[in-house]
């Protein structure tokens, strides 16, 4: 059994898309699930365990206490195939976008609208990643994980993952207690195209190509590239806040004062999902620039690091934004980004 290489005081700057220079107390790269078996018997590794994927949904402080487990578990295997669908098991350290393109290239449908979302396959179930009218929950069959305190592997079925809007059991009951090792997906060979959302149809028209899995993935990539900052150029972690769900009553009240307020059906009975980007923009934050950090000028939900920003600066900016939205609209935004 190979033991992973243990290092102390490792800079995480290149391991998080905000580009924050945090120092990890200890760092281990996990390349295979069996390496997790050895962790609990090694008392030298400082606790807590912190699982790191692509670092694209993280806000880090100057020091990251504990042991960072960088996930590098790879491998894609086809478990079942018939004329309608495939079941495919994917190592959690695989790159999400590469897996989407792998599926699209084979004519396997279900995740093409989720092209170009950064990060790893293992993080996808955690916040039930979603974009352009599709959520990953609809393609997940089961999730295999290691439970740190119980020293055992467990497989959780789709229904037991308790998926919700940008939420799952991994962000609540199981938070901080597990390492996702593999995700098994069920994908269809009979595509059902999702084009009703945003600018997909218009983009396909501009592209002048017929509707297919690959043209939809390409349309999504084109739209995303035109709106979202590339973390390699401008540090960011995508949407910093979740779109809030409010009651139909509050929505109706707000609509009287703010007739342009966009609302969509929410996941809870008769709740309304409101665009957090719109709320933030109305408070005047879009394009805001402080010395090191700011708000993206094309998408107000995205906080950015101009280079030397710290986690504390980004946190403070997010707090000021949150308070101003609460004051103007009476809505309390929730951070989507995970704070270590
Ligand atoms: P990390 O940031 O490394 O980790 C996030 C959290 O998950 C941490 O708490 C970490 O401990 C935990 N974690 C990660 N992997 C594991 C594992 N294997 N086991 C246990 N815990 C784990 N999100 C969307 O939903 N939709 C989008 O359209 C979208 N667009 C984005 C665009 C940009 C430009 C950026 C920067 C981000 C975007 N995101 C989006 C957010 C982000 O890409 C996703 O949340 C992604 O799934 C995070 O993956 P990651 O591997 O980088 O996770
Ligand atoms: P957009 O198309 O400008 O839409 C603004 C908001 O309105 C989105 O957040 C979206 O909610 C909602 N919306 C728009 N059309 C909708 C419809 N037909 N039905 C229900 N809700 C609708 O958004 P954008 O910023 O350019 O992002 C496009 C997609 O990529 C969105 O799905 C967004 O979630 C996703 N994205 C996510 C992140 C992240 O880090 N989480 C970062 C970038 C982009 P939803 O967000 O619920 O879809």
mmCIF file of C-alpha atoms in Angstrom, residues 75-339:
data_model
loop_
_atom_site.group_PDB
_atom_site.id
_atom_site.type_symbol
_atom_site.label_atom_id
_atom_site.label_comp_id
_atom_site.label_asym_id
_atom_site.label_seq_id
_atom_site.Cartn_x
_atom_site.Cartn_y
_atom_site.Cartn_z
ATOM 1 C CA UNK A 75 -10.951 6.523 -13.137
ATOM 2 C CA UNK A 76 -14.112 6.145 -15.203
ATOM 3 C CA UNK A 77 -15.766 2.737 -15.618
ATOM 4 C CA UNK A 78 -18.846 1.699 -17.508
ATOM 5 C CA UNK A 79 -20.882 -0.554 -15.185
ATOM 6 C CA UNK A 80 -24.010 -1.228 -17.267
ATOM 7 C CA UNK A 81 -25.264 -0.451 -20.745
ATOM 8 C CA UNK A 82 -28.467 -1.133 -22.658
ATOM 9 C CA UNK A 83 -30.147 0.521 -25.646
ATOM 10 C CA UNK A 84 -31.627 3.279 -23.447
ATOM 11 C CA UNK A 85 -29.025 4.178 -20.859
ATOM 12 C CA UNK A 86 -25.631 3.690 -19.261
ATOM 13 C CA UNK A 87 -24.474 3.458 -15.651
ATOM 14 C CA UNK A 88 -21.009 4.885 -15.184
ATOM 15 C CA UNK A 89 -18.853 5.089 -12.042
ATOM 16 C CA UNK A 90 -16.469 8.041 -11.851
ATOM 17 C CA UNK A 91 -13.540 8.630 -9.480
ATOM 18 C CA UNK A 92 -14.271 11.699 -7.381
ATOM 19 C CA UNK A 93 -11.030 13.475 -8.320
ATOM 20 C CA UNK A 94 -11.883 13.529 -12.034
ATOM 21 C CA UNK A 95 -12.422 17.020 -13.454
ATOM 22 C CA UNK A 96 -16.162 17.720 -13.767
ATOM 23 C CA UNK A 97 -16.077 19.483 -17.151
ATOM 24 C CA UNK A 98 -13.834 16.764 -18.646
ATOM 25 C CA UNK A 99 -16.379 14.158 -17.546
ATOM 26 C CA UNK A 100 -19.235 16.170 -19.107
ATOM 27 C CA UNK A 101 -17.367 16.270 -22.415
ATOM 28 C CA UNK A 102 -16.538 12.548 -22.113
ATOM 29 C CA UNK A 103 -20.288 11.814 -21.746
ATOM 30 C CA UNK A 104 -21.314 14.225 -24.535
ATOM 31 C CA UNK A 105 -18.748 12.629 -26.863
ATOM 32 C CA UNK A 106 -20.350 9.209 -26.333
ATOM 33 C CA UNK A 107 -23.927 10.438 -26.798
ATOM 34 C CA UNK A 108 -24.795 10.045 -23.103
ATOM 35 C CA UNK A 109 -27.319 12.709 -22.129
ATOM 36 C CA UNK A 110 -28.226 14.396 -18.851
ATOM 37 C CA UNK A 111 -25.313 16.636 -17.864
ATOM 38 C CA UNK A 112 -24.557 18.604 -21.069
ATOM 39 C CA UNK A 113 -26.093 21.814 -19.624
ATOM 40 C CA UNK A 114 -23.569 21.548 -16.773
ATOM 41 C CA UNK A 115 -20.576 22.037 -19.086
ATOM 42 C CA UNK A 116 -17.740 24.291 -17.911
ATOM 43 C CA UNK A 117 -18.623 24.201 -14.208
ATOM 44 C CA UNK A 118 -15.206 24.108 -12.536
ATOM 45 C CA UNK A 119 -14.162 21.571 -9.911
ATOM 46 C CA UNK A 120 -14.253 17.844 -9.368
ATOM 47 C CA UNK A 121 -16.830 15.105 -9.824
ATOM 48 C CA UNK A 122 -16.745 14.404 -6.069
ATOM 49 C CA UNK A 123 -17.904 17.907 -5.166
ATOM 50 C CA UNK A 124 -20.816 17.880 -7.640
ATOM 51 C CA UNK A 125 -23.305 16.109 -5.324
ATOM 52 C CA UNK A 126 -22.408 18.294 -2.337
ATOM 53 C CA UNK A 127 -24.212 21.397 -3.499
ATOM 54 C CA UNK A 128 -26.157 19.520 -6.186
ATOM 55 C CA UNK A 129 -24.504 21.642 -8.864
ATOM 56 C CA UNK A 130 -26.915 23.233 -11.257
ATOM 57 C CA UNK A 131 -27.004 25.500 -14.272
ATOM 58 C CA UNK A 132 -29.252 26.332 -17.204
ATOM 59 C CA UNK A 133 -32.260 24.462 -15.868
ATOM 60 C CA UNK A 134 -30.469 21.197 -14.972
ATOM 61 C CA UNK A 135 -29.327 19.846 -11.611
ATOM 62 C CA UNK A 136 -26.836 17.017 -11.215
ATOM 63 C CA UNK A 137 -29.206 15.163 -8.864
ATOM 64 C CA UNK A 138 -31.178 13.959 -11.886
ATOM 65 C CA UNK A 139 -28.160 12.058 -13.208
ATOM 66 C CA UNK A 140 -26.764 10.639 -9.934
ATOM 67 C CA UNK A 141 -27.494 7.031 -9.001
ATOM 68 C CA UNK A 142 -25.366 6.758 -5.867
ATOM 69 C CA UNK A 143 -22.430 8.271 -4.005
ATOM 70 C CA UNK A 144 -19.619 6.282 -2.360
ATOM 71 C CA UNK A 145 -17.924 7.856 0.612
ATOM 72 C CA UNK A 146 -15.529 7.287 3.479
ATOM 73 C CA UNK A 147 -16.791 8.241 6.948
ATOM 74 C CA UNK A 148 -13.847 9.595 8.958
ATOM 75 C CA UNK A 149 -15.110 8.988 12.488
ATOM 76 C CA UNK A 150 -16.635 5.614 11.780
ATOM 77 C CA UNK A 151 -13.694 4.342 9.711
ATOM 78 C CA UNK A 152 -15.814 2.761 7.036
ATOM 79 C CA UNK A 153 -16.997 3.174 3.465
ATOM 80 C CA UNK A 154 -20.675 3.702 2.734
ATOM 81 C CA UNK A 155 -22.765 3.971 -0.412
ATOM 82 C CA UNK A 156 -25.635 6.456 -0.339
ATOM 83 C CA UNK A 157 -28.472 6.139 -2.847
ATOM 84 C CA UNK A 158 -29.826 9.153 -4.709
ATOM 85 C CA UNK A 159 -32.897 9.474 -2.500
ATOM 86 C CA UNK A 160 -30.826 9.315 0.700
ATOM 87 C CA UNK A 161 -28.622 12.179 -0.542
ATOM 88 C CA UNK A 162 -31.624 14.473 0.230
ATOM 89 C CA UNK A 163 -30.889 16.668 -2.756
ATOM 90 C CA UNK A 164 -32.477 20.096 -2.860
ATOM 91 C CA UNK A 165 -31.742 23.428 -4.550
ATOM 92 C CA UNK A 166 -27.905 23.774 -4.234
ATOM 93 C CA UNK A 167 -28.165 21.545 -1.184
ATOM 94 C CA UNK A 168 -27.870 17.938 0.017
ATOM 95 C CA UNK A 169 -27.248 15.821 3.110
ATOM 96 C CA UNK A 170 -23.527 16.527 2.569
ATOM 97 C CA UNK A 171 -24.041 20.175 3.549
ATOM 98 C CA UNK A 172 -26.143 19.367 6.607
ATOM 99 C CA UNK A 173 -26.210 16.082 8.588
ATOM 100 C CA UNK A 174 -22.955 14.745 7.144
ATOM 101 C CA UNK A 175 -21.075 18.057 6.931
ATOM 102 C CA UNK A 176 -17.340 17.657 7.599
ATOM 103 C CA UNK A 177 -17.597 13.904 8.287
ATOM 104 C CA UNK A 178 -16.908 12.299 4.910
ATOM 105 C CA UNK A 179 -14.714 11.964 1.825
ATOM 106 C CA UNK A 180 -16.613 11.243 -1.392
ATOM 107 C CA UNK A 181 -14.587 8.638 -3.309
ATOM 108 C CA UNK A 182 -16.770 7.943 -6.355
ATOM 109 C CA UNK A 183 -20.059 8.983 -7.921
ATOM 110 C CA UNK A 184 -22.175 6.670 -10.076
ATOM 111 C CA UNK A 185 -24.278 8.299 -12.781
ATOM 112 C CA UNK A 186 -27.169 7.025 -14.864
ATOM 113 C CA UNK A 187 -27.171 8.772 -18.231
ATOM 114 C CA UNK A 188 -29.616 8.428 -21.089
ATOM 115 C CA UNK A 189 -28.962 7.426 -24.682
ATOM 116 C CA UNK A 190 -32.249 9.089 -25.650
ATOM 117 C CA UNK A 191 -31.619 12.791 -25.102
ATOM 118 C CA UNK A 192 -34.210 15.153 -23.731
ATOM 119 C CA UNK A 193 -32.814 18.581 -24.600
ATOM 120 C CA UNK A 194 -33.117 21.441 -22.088
ATOM 121 C CA UNK A 195 -33.117 24.704 -24.038
ATOM 122 C CA UNK A 196 -35.877 26.648 -22.358
ATOM 123 C CA UNK A 197 -33.480 28.426 -20.043
ATOM 124 C CA UNK A 198 -31.709 31.749 -20.472
ATOM 125 C CA UNK A 199 -30.009 32.435 -23.769
ATOM 126 C CA UNK A 200 -29.436 28.825 -24.939
ATOM 127 C CA UNK A 201 -31.878 28.975 -27.871
ATOM 128 C CA UNK A 202 -30.536 32.343 -29.043
ATOM 129 C CA UNK A 203 -26.972 31.104 -28.783
ATOM 130 C CA UNK A 204 -27.828 27.981 -30.835
ATOM 131 C CA UNK A 205 -29.339 30.237 -33.496
ATOM 132 C CA UNK A 206 -26.197 32.364 -33.549
ATOM 133 C CA UNK A 207 -24.082 29.202 -33.826
ATOM 134 C CA UNK A 208 -26.255 28.096 -36.796
ATOM 135 C CA UNK A 209 -26.095 24.444 -35.838
ATOM 136 C CA UNK A 210 -28.701 21.780 -35.190
ATOM 137 C CA UNK A 211 -29.690 20.771 -31.702
ATOM 138 C CA UNK A 212 -27.478 18.028 -30.272
ATOM 139 C CA UNK A 213 -25.770 17.223 -26.999
ATOM 140 C CA UNK A 214 -22.541 18.768 -28.216
ATOM 141 C CA UNK A 215 -24.154 21.935 -29.621
ATOM 142 C CA UNK A 216 -25.990 22.519 -26.322
ATOM 143 C CA UNK A 217 -22.766 22.006 -24.353
ATOM 144 C CA UNK A 218 -21.018 24.402 -26.743
ATOM 145 C CA UNK A 219 -23.817 27.006 -26.418
ATOM 146 C CA UNK A 220 -23.577 26.821 -22.627
ATOM 147 C CA UNK A 221 -19.786 27.212 -22.817
ATOM 148 C CA UNK A 222 -20.113 30.240 -25.117
ATOM 149 C CA UNK A 223 -22.615 31.967 -22.822
ATOM 150 C CA UNK A 224 -20.584 31.190 -19.713
ATOM 151 C CA UNK A 225 -17.350 32.490 -21.275
ATOM 152 C CA UNK A 226 -19.089 35.746 -22.221
ATOM 153 C CA UNK A 227 -20.449 36.394 -18.704
ATOM 154 C CA UNK A 228 -18.236 34.765 -16.114
ATOM 155 C CA UNK A 229 -14.670 35.661 -15.219
ATOM 156 C CA UNK A 230 -12.070 32.977 -15.905
ATOM 157 C CA UNK A 231 -10.538 32.154 -12.486
ATOM 158 C CA UNK A 232 -7.133 31.817 -14.180
ATOM 159 C CA UNK A 233 -7.348 35.526 -14.991
ATOM 160 C CA UNK A 234 -9.536 36.955 -12.209
ATOM 161 C CA UNK A 235 -9.902 35.092 -8.902
ATOM 162 C CA UNK A 236 -13.484 34.099 -8.060
ATOM 163 C CA UNK A 237 -15.603 31.204 -6.809
ATOM 164 C CA UNK A 238 -18.644 31.597 -9.061
ATOM 165 C CA UNK A 239 -21.855 32.721 -7.373
ATOM 166 C CA UNK A 240 -21.001 33.801 -3.852
ATOM 167 C CA UNK A 241 -24.635 33.736 -2.642
ATOM 168 C CA UNK A 242 -27.540 31.378 -3.274
ATOM 169 C CA UNK A 243 -30.729 32.619 -4.915
ATOM 170 C CA UNK A 244 -33.114 33.046 -1.961
ATOM 171 C CA UNK A 245 -36.539 31.402 -1.813
ATOM 172 C CA UNK A 246 -39.246 33.613 -0.339
ATOM 173 C CA UNK A 247 -42.954 33.177 0.348
ATOM 174 C CA UNK A 248 -45.463 34.058 -2.371
ATOM 175 C CA UNK A 249 -46.860 36.725 0.006
ATOM 176 C CA UNK A 250 -43.538 38.505 0.470
ATOM 177 C CA UNK A 251 -42.865 38.263 -3.266
ATOM 178 C CA UNK A 252 -46.223 39.926 -4.055
ATOM 179 C CA UNK A 253 -45.476 42.674 -1.528
ATOM 180 C CA UNK A 254 -42.001 43.310 -2.974
ATOM 181 C CA UNK A 255 -43.346 43.257 -6.538
ATOM 182 C CA UNK A 256 -45.524 46.281 -5.652
ATOM 183 C CA UNK A 257 -42.429 48.240 -4.625
ATOM 184 C CA UNK A 258 -40.045 46.735 -7.207
ATOM 185 C CA UNK A 259 -42.106 45.742 -10.283
ATOM 186 C CA UNK A 260 -39.054 44.415 -12.161
ATOM 187 C CA UNK A 261 -38.028 41.953 -9.418
ATOM 188 C CA UNK A 262 -37.458 38.606 -11.206
ATOM 189 C CA UNK A 263 -39.029 35.535 -9.580
ATOM 190 C CA UNK A 264 -39.231 31.849 -10.548
ATOM 191 C CA UNK A 265 -41.060 28.899 -8.957
ATOM 192 C CA UNK A 266 -39.095 27.711 -5.881
ATOM 193 C CA UNK A 267 -38.605 24.152 -4.638
ATOM 194 C CA UNK A 268 -40.804 24.455 -1.524
ATOM 195 C CA UNK A 269 -44.605 24.662 -1.994
ATOM 196 C CA UNK A 270 -45.579 27.972 -3.593
ATOM 197 C CA UNK A 271 -42.241 29.584 -2.661
ATOM 198 C CA UNK A 272 -40.625 31.937 -5.150
ATOM 199 C CA UNK A 273 -36.937 31.850 -6.090
ATOM 200 C CA UNK A 274 -35.632 35.376 -6.452
ATOM 201 C CA UNK A 275 -32.527 36.372 -8.399
ATOM 202 C CA UNK A 276 -29.826 37.258 -5.848
ATOM 203 C CA UNK A 277 -27.815 38.916 -8.639
ATOM 204 C CA UNK A 278 -30.705 41.333 -9.288
ATOM 205 C CA UNK A 279 -31.060 42.211 -5.586
ATOM 206 C CA UNK A 280 -27.315 42.901 -5.298
ATOM 207 C CA UNK A 281 -27.267 44.946 -8.495
ATOM 208 C CA UNK A 282 -30.184 47.088 -7.232
ATOM 209 C CA UNK A 283 -28.093 47.910 -4.174
ATOM 210 C CA UNK A 284 -25.465 49.352 -6.496
ATOM 211 C CA UNK A 285 -22.764 46.711 -6.074
ATOM 212 C CA UNK A 286 -22.279 45.534 -9.661
ATOM 213 C CA UNK A 287 -18.751 46.459 -10.777
ATOM 214 C CA UNK A 288 -17.791 47.675 -7.260
ATOM 215 C CA UNK A 289 -14.021 47.877 -6.745
ATOM 216 C CA UNK A 290 -12.205 48.067 -3.417
ATOM 217 C CA UNK A 291 -8.397 47.976 -3.311
ATOM 218 C CA UNK A 292 -7.983 44.192 -3.642
ATOM 219 C CA UNK A 293 -11.459 42.740 -4.013
ATOM 220 C CA UNK A 294 -14.727 43.617 -5.698
ATOM 221 C CA UNK A 295 -17.901 42.586 -7.515
ATOM 222 C CA UNK A 296 -17.746 41.404 -11.132
ATOM 223 C CA UNK A 297 -18.990 44.004 -13.630
ATOM 224 C CA UNK A 298 -20.959 41.458 -15.722
ATOM 225 C CA UNK A 299 -22.482 39.375 -12.901
ATOM 226 C CA UNK A 300 -23.164 40.876 -9.466
ATOM 227 C CA UNK A 301 -23.306 37.461 -7.745
ATOM 228 C CA UNK A 302 -19.610 36.913 -8.391
ATOM 229 C CA UNK A 303 -17.149 38.419 -5.919
ATOM 230 C CA UNK A 304 -13.642 38.779 -7.301
ATOM 231 C CA UNK A 305 -10.082 38.946 -6.054
ATOM 232 C CA UNK A 306 -7.979 41.408 -8.074
ATOM 233 C CA UNK A 307 -4.794 39.684 -6.941
ATOM 234 C CA UNK A 308 -3.705 40.340 -3.394
ATOM 235 C CA UNK A 309 -7.075 40.038 -1.683
ATOM 236 C CA UNK A 310 -7.425 38.033 1.500
ATOM 237 C CA UNK A 311 -10.234 35.765 2.633
ATOM 238 C CA UNK A 312 -11.078 38.307 5.330
ATOM 239 C CA UNK A 313 -11.469 41.114 2.765
ATOM 240 C CA UNK A 314 -13.796 38.975 0.657
ATOM 241 C CA UNK A 315 -15.753 37.911 3.734
ATOM 242 C CA UNK A 316 -16.132 41.568 4.847
ATOM 243 C CA UNK A 317 -17.312 42.639 1.397
ATOM 244 C CA UNK A 318 -19.840 39.781 1.372
ATOM 245 C CA UNK A 319 -21.078 40.847 4.806
ATOM 246 C CA UNK A 320 -21.589 44.466 3.656
ATOM 247 C CA UNK A 321 -23.467 43.287 0.546
ATOM 248 C CA UNK A 322 -25.604 40.943 2.612
ATOM 249 C CA UNK A 323 -26.550 43.741 5.038
ATOM 250 C CA UNK A 324 -27.417 46.197 2.266
ATOM 251 C CA UNK A 325 -29.704 43.635 0.554
ATOM 252 C CA UNK A 326 -31.359 42.904 3.882
ATOM 253 C CA UNK A 327 -31.916 46.592 4.524
ATOM 254 C CA UNK A 328 -33.404 47.353 1.084
ATOM 255 C CA UNK A 329 -35.469 44.189 0.503
ATOM 256 C CA UNK A 330 -35.775 42.478 3.911
ATOM 257 C CA UNK A 331 -34.229 39.332 2.412
ATOM 258 C CA UNK A 332 -31.314 37.595 4.130
ATOM 259 C CA UNK A 333 -28.928 36.120 1.550
ATOM 260 C CA UNK A 334 -27.149 32.848 2.289
ATOM 261 C CA UNK A 335 -23.545 32.266 1.213
ATOM 262 C CA UNK A 336 -23.150 29.444 -1.278
ATOM 263 C CA UNK A 337 -19.351 29.391 -1.069
ATOM 264 C CA UNK A 338 -17.968 27.138 1.685
ATOM 265 C CA UNK A 339 -15.930 29.009 4.269
#
